């Protein structure tokens, strides 16, 4: 039977940038909720629910689906930010030892802060665009949208993995 390994339980200090990313994530979720509340009375019964790569609406549904992004954000963003408090619970690509724990956990905290920020901004952009199109306005999600947000997510992951394997 395999022996269960215990990881060091170290909570790295949060930096100024961790706090900035956390604040952006939280404010973005709250702004998304506010936008939906503000737009709700004027939204048509059918709203865009899907966009193609160029940002054009190509799927439509009932106006209640506008609550999907805020609902996911309300659950997902706090969970990501809470998970940062317990970095030893995360699944990491290398073995964690007493020697590398603080460095590796600091990277996990930074990655979770960054991902919470990117995802909450993504949801905010999608909420804003859905409301804009539903109200007869133009889409703000052009061909730049997918590369920017995919670049933010992929770039964050690449940054993380490069530093993880550098600091083994």
mmCIF file of C-alpha atoms in Angstrom:
data_model
loop_
_atom_site.group_PDB
_atom_site.id
_atom_site.type_symbol
_atom_site.label_atom_id
_atom_site.label_comp_id
_atom_site.label_asym_id
_atom_site.label_seq_id
_atom_site.Cartn_x
_atom_site.Cartn_y
_atom_site.Cartn_z
ATOM 1 C CA UNK A 1 0.000 0.000 0.000
ATOM 2 C CA UNK A 2 1.316 3.413 -0.957
ATOM 3 C CA UNK A 3 2.199 5.799 1.881
ATOM 4 C CA UNK A 4 0.246 9.075 1.806
ATOM 5 C CA UNK A 5 2.569 12.060 1.533
ATOM 6 C CA UNK A 6 1.878 15.129 3.596
ATOM 7 C CA UNK A 7 2.768 18.488 2.178
ATOM 8 C CA UNK A 8 4.063 21.378 4.226
ATOM 9 C CA UNK A 9 1.241 23.735 5.161
ATOM 10 C CA UNK A 10 2.760 27.113 4.415
ATOM 11 C CA UNK A 11 0.669 30.152 3.580
ATOM 12 C CA UNK A 12 2.814 32.554 1.529
ATOM 13 C CA UNK A 13 2.273 36.269 2.129
ATOM 14 C CA UNK A 14 0.096 38.111 -0.360
ATOM 15 C CA UNK A 15 1.797 40.861 -2.294
ATOM 16 C CA UNK A 16 0.453 44.182 -3.493
ATOM 17 C CA UNK A 17 -0.199 42.641 -6.936
ATOM 18 C CA UNK A 18 -2.104 39.718 -5.424
ATOM 19 C CA UNK A 19 -4.383 42.238 -3.749
ATOM 20 C CA UNK A 20 -4.791 44.257 -6.962
ATOM 21 C CA UNK A 21 -5.717 41.142 -8.971
ATOM 22 C CA UNK A 22 -8.122 40.027 -6.234
ATOM 23 C CA UNK A 23 -9.767 43.463 -6.175
ATOM 24 C CA UNK A 24 -10.152 43.482 -9.977
ATOM 25 C CA UNK A 25 -11.738 40.013 -9.864
ATOM 26 C CA UNK A 26 -14.210 40.944 -7.128
ATOM 27 C CA UNK A 27 -15.105 44.330 -8.633
ATOM 28 C CA UNK A 28 -15.613 42.724 -12.069
ATOM 29 C CA UNK A 29 -18.075 40.181 -10.644
ATOM 30 C CA UNK A 30 -19.948 42.939 -8.786
ATOM 31 C CA UNK A 31 -20.017 45.130 -11.924
ATOM 32 C CA UNK A 32 -21.441 42.223 -13.918
ATOM 33 C CA UNK A 33 -24.229 41.760 -11.368
ATOM 34 C CA UNK A 34 -24.905 45.499 -11.376
ATOM 35 C CA UNK A 35 -25.062 45.605 -15.198
ATOM 36 C CA UNK A 36 -27.603 42.783 -15.292
ATOM 37 C CA UNK A 37 -29.787 44.441 -12.644
ATOM 38 C CA UNK A 38 -29.602 47.756 -14.513
ATOM 39 C CA UNK A 39 -30.426 46.223 -17.896
ATOM 40 C CA UNK A 40 -33.030 43.693 -16.752
ATOM 41 C CA UNK A 41 -36.158 45.878 -17.157
ATOM 42 C CA UNK A 42 -35.216 46.883 -20.699
ATOM 43 C CA UNK A 43 -33.912 43.528 -21.978
ATOM 44 C CA UNK A 44 -36.024 41.896 -24.669
ATOM 45 C CA UNK A 45 -37.475 38.459 -23.989
ATOM 46 C CA UNK A 46 -34.871 36.898 -26.331
ATOM 47 C CA UNK A 47 -31.186 37.754 -25.953
ATOM 48 C CA UNK A 48 -27.938 36.551 -27.556
ATOM 49 C CA UNK A 49 -26.521 33.509 -25.777
ATOM 50 C CA UNK A 50 -23.652 32.553 -28.067
ATOM 51 C CA UNK A 51 -21.154 34.422 -30.211
ATOM 52 C CA UNK A 52 -19.000 33.295 -33.134
ATOM 53 C CA UNK A 53 -15.260 33.964 -33.361
ATOM 54 C CA UNK A 54 -15.884 37.396 -34.905
ATOM 55 C CA UNK A 55 -18.158 38.426 -32.018
ATOM 56 C CA UNK A 56 -21.436 38.092 -33.914
ATOM 57 C CA UNK A 57 -24.401 36.672 -32.013
ATOM 58 C CA UNK A 58 -25.270 33.260 -33.464
ATOM 59 C CA UNK A 59 -27.380 31.761 -30.673
ATOM 60 C CA UNK A 60 -30.346 33.184 -28.800
ATOM 61 C CA UNK A 61 -32.329 32.277 -25.699
ATOM 62 C CA UNK A 62 -34.606 33.620 -22.978
ATOM 63 C CA UNK A 63 -33.545 36.761 -21.166
ATOM 64 C CA UNK A 64 -33.073 34.840 -17.913
ATOM 65 C CA UNK A 65 -29.916 33.281 -19.355
ATOM 66 C CA UNK A 66 -28.172 36.627 -18.782
ATOM 67 C CA UNK A 67 -27.885 35.528 -15.133
ATOM 68 C CA UNK A 68 -25.683 32.573 -16.080
ATOM 69 C CA UNK A 69 -22.383 34.514 -16.126
ATOM 70 C CA UNK A 70 -22.986 36.357 -12.838
ATOM 71 C CA UNK A 71 -24.105 33.090 -11.198
ATOM 72 C CA UNK A 72 -21.016 31.218 -12.364
ATOM 73 C CA UNK A 73 -18.846 34.174 -11.336
ATOM 74 C CA UNK A 74 -20.401 34.352 -7.860
ATOM 75 C CA UNK A 75 -19.450 30.708 -7.304
ATOM 76 C CA UNK A 76 -16.211 30.379 -9.261
ATOM 77 C CA UNK A 77 -14.300 33.558 -8.368
ATOM 78 C CA UNK A 78 -14.673 33.265 -4.570
ATOM 79 C CA UNK A 79 -13.743 29.566 -4.775
ATOM 80 C CA UNK A 80 -10.587 30.451 -6.709
ATOM 81 C CA UNK A 81 -9.727 33.165 -4.195
ATOM 82 C CA UNK A 82 -10.438 30.897 -1.215
ATOM 83 C CA UNK A 83 -8.372 28.062 -2.708
ATOM 84 C CA UNK A 84 -5.403 30.456 -2.670
ATOM 85 C CA UNK A 85 -5.539 30.340 1.119
ATOM 86 C CA UNK A 86 -4.832 26.603 1.063
ATOM 87 C CA UNK A 87 -2.196 26.106 -1.661
ATOM 88 C CA UNK A 88 -1.163 22.713 -0.263
ATOM 89 C CA UNK A 89 -4.547 21.341 -1.418
ATOM 90 C CA UNK A 90 -3.834 22.070 -5.085
ATOM 91 C CA UNK A 91 -2.620 19.490 -7.553
ATOM 92 C CA UNK A 92 0.893 20.524 -8.573
ATOM 93 C CA UNK A 93 3.117 19.166 -11.360
ATOM 94 C CA UNK A 94 6.128 18.641 -9.081
ATOM 95 C CA UNK A 95 6.797 17.135 -5.682
ATOM 96 C CA UNK A 96 6.482 19.667 -2.873
ATOM 97 C CA UNK A 97 9.151 19.559 -0.189
ATOM 98 C CA UNK A 98 10.014 21.745 2.796
ATOM 99 C CA UNK A 99 12.677 23.404 0.623
ATOM 100 C CA UNK A 100 10.484 24.381 -2.335
ATOM 101 C CA UNK A 101 7.071 24.745 -0.653
ATOM 102 C CA UNK A 102 7.067 28.504 -0.116
ATOM 103 C CA UNK A 103 8.221 29.248 -3.671
ATOM 104 C CA UNK A 104 5.785 26.794 -5.276
ATOM 105 C CA UNK A 105 2.865 27.892 -3.114
ATOM 106 C CA UNK A 106 3.596 31.536 -3.923
ATOM 107 C CA UNK A 107 3.325 30.664 -7.614
ATOM 108 C CA UNK A 108 0.009 28.871 -7.035
ATOM 109 C CA UNK A 109 -1.369 31.885 -5.157
ATOM 110 C CA UNK A 110 -0.268 34.213 -7.956
ATOM 111 C CA UNK A 111 -1.734 31.940 -10.661
ATOM 112 C CA UNK A 112 -5.079 31.676 -8.880
ATOM 113 C CA UNK A 113 -5.190 35.468 -8.442
ATOM 114 C CA UNK A 114 -4.367 35.988 -12.102
ATOM 115 C CA UNK A 115 -6.880 33.416 -13.335
ATOM 116 C CA UNK A 116 -9.651 34.819 -11.121
ATOM 117 C CA UNK A 117 -8.938 38.252 -12.585
ATOM 118 C CA UNK A 118 -8.903 37.078 -16.222
ATOM 119 C CA UNK A 119 -12.037 34.928 -15.864
ATOM 120 C CA UNK A 120 -14.015 37.658 -14.076
ATOM 121 C CA UNK A 121 -13.040 40.195 -16.764
ATOM 122 C CA UNK A 122 -14.063 37.678 -19.439
ATOM 123 C CA UNK A 123 -17.484 37.264 -17.834
ATOM 124 C CA UNK A 124 -17.881 41.032 -17.467
ATOM 125 C CA UNK A 125 -17.067 41.558 -21.166
ATOM 126 C CA UNK A 126 -19.560 38.872 -22.187
ATOM 127 C CA UNK A 127 -22.296 40.331 -19.975
ATOM 128 C CA UNK A 128 -21.686 43.821 -21.337
ATOM 129 C CA UNK A 129 -21.713 42.619 -24.938
ATOM 130 C CA UNK A 130 -24.843 40.521 -24.465
ATOM 131 C CA UNK A 131 -26.670 43.517 -23.020
ATOM 132 C CA UNK A 132 -25.384 45.789 -25.794
ATOM 133 C CA UNK A 133 -26.496 43.481 -28.589
ATOM 134 C CA UNK A 134 -29.828 42.694 -26.907
ATOM 135 C CA UNK A 135 -30.517 46.432 -26.743
ATOM 136 C CA UNK A 136 -29.847 46.865 -30.455
ATOM 137 C CA UNK A 137 -26.262 48.067 -30.100
ATOM 138 C CA UNK A 138 -23.143 46.779 -31.776
ATOM 139 C CA UNK A 139 -20.920 44.008 -30.500
ATOM 140 C CA UNK A 140 -17.724 45.018 -28.793
ATOM 141 C CA UNK A 141 -16.358 41.511 -29.178
ATOM 142 C CA UNK A 142 -14.497 41.600 -32.432
ATOM 143 C CA UNK A 143 -11.818 39.331 -33.760
ATOM 144 C CA UNK A 144 -9.535 40.624 -30.967
ATOM 145 C CA UNK A 145 -11.661 39.133 -28.165
ATOM 146 C CA UNK A 146 -10.671 35.465 -28.352
ATOM 147 C CA UNK A 147 -6.930 36.088 -28.819
ATOM 148 C CA UNK A 148 -6.804 38.531 -25.912
ATOM 149 C CA UNK A 149 -8.629 36.350 -23.406
ATOM 150 C CA UNK A 150 -7.138 33.071 -24.639
ATOM 151 C CA UNK A 151 -3.751 34.794 -24.536
ATOM 152 C CA UNK A 152 -4.429 35.894 -20.963
ATOM 153 C CA UNK A 153 -5.279 32.365 -19.868
ATOM 154 C CA UNK A 154 -2.599 30.555 -21.887
ATOM 155 C CA UNK A 155 0.000 33.208 -21.053
ATOM 156 C CA UNK A 156 -0.755 32.851 -17.329
ATOM 157 C CA UNK A 157 -0.408 29.078 -17.516
ATOM 158 C CA UNK A 158 2.831 29.257 -19.511
ATOM 159 C CA UNK A 159 4.278 31.770 -17.040
ATOM 160 C CA UNK A 160 3.315 29.470 -14.178
ATOM 161 C CA UNK A 161 4.751 26.269 -15.685
ATOM 162 C CA UNK A 162 8.006 27.934 -16.710
ATOM 163 C CA UNK A 163 8.552 29.234 -13.182
ATOM 164 C CA UNK A 164 7.405 25.988 -11.545
ATOM 165 C CA UNK A 165 9.989 23.905 -13.365
ATOM 166 C CA UNK A 166 12.691 26.553 -12.932
ATOM 167 C CA UNK A 167 12.251 26.548 -9.186
ATOM 168 C CA UNK A 168 12.064 22.824 -8.559
#
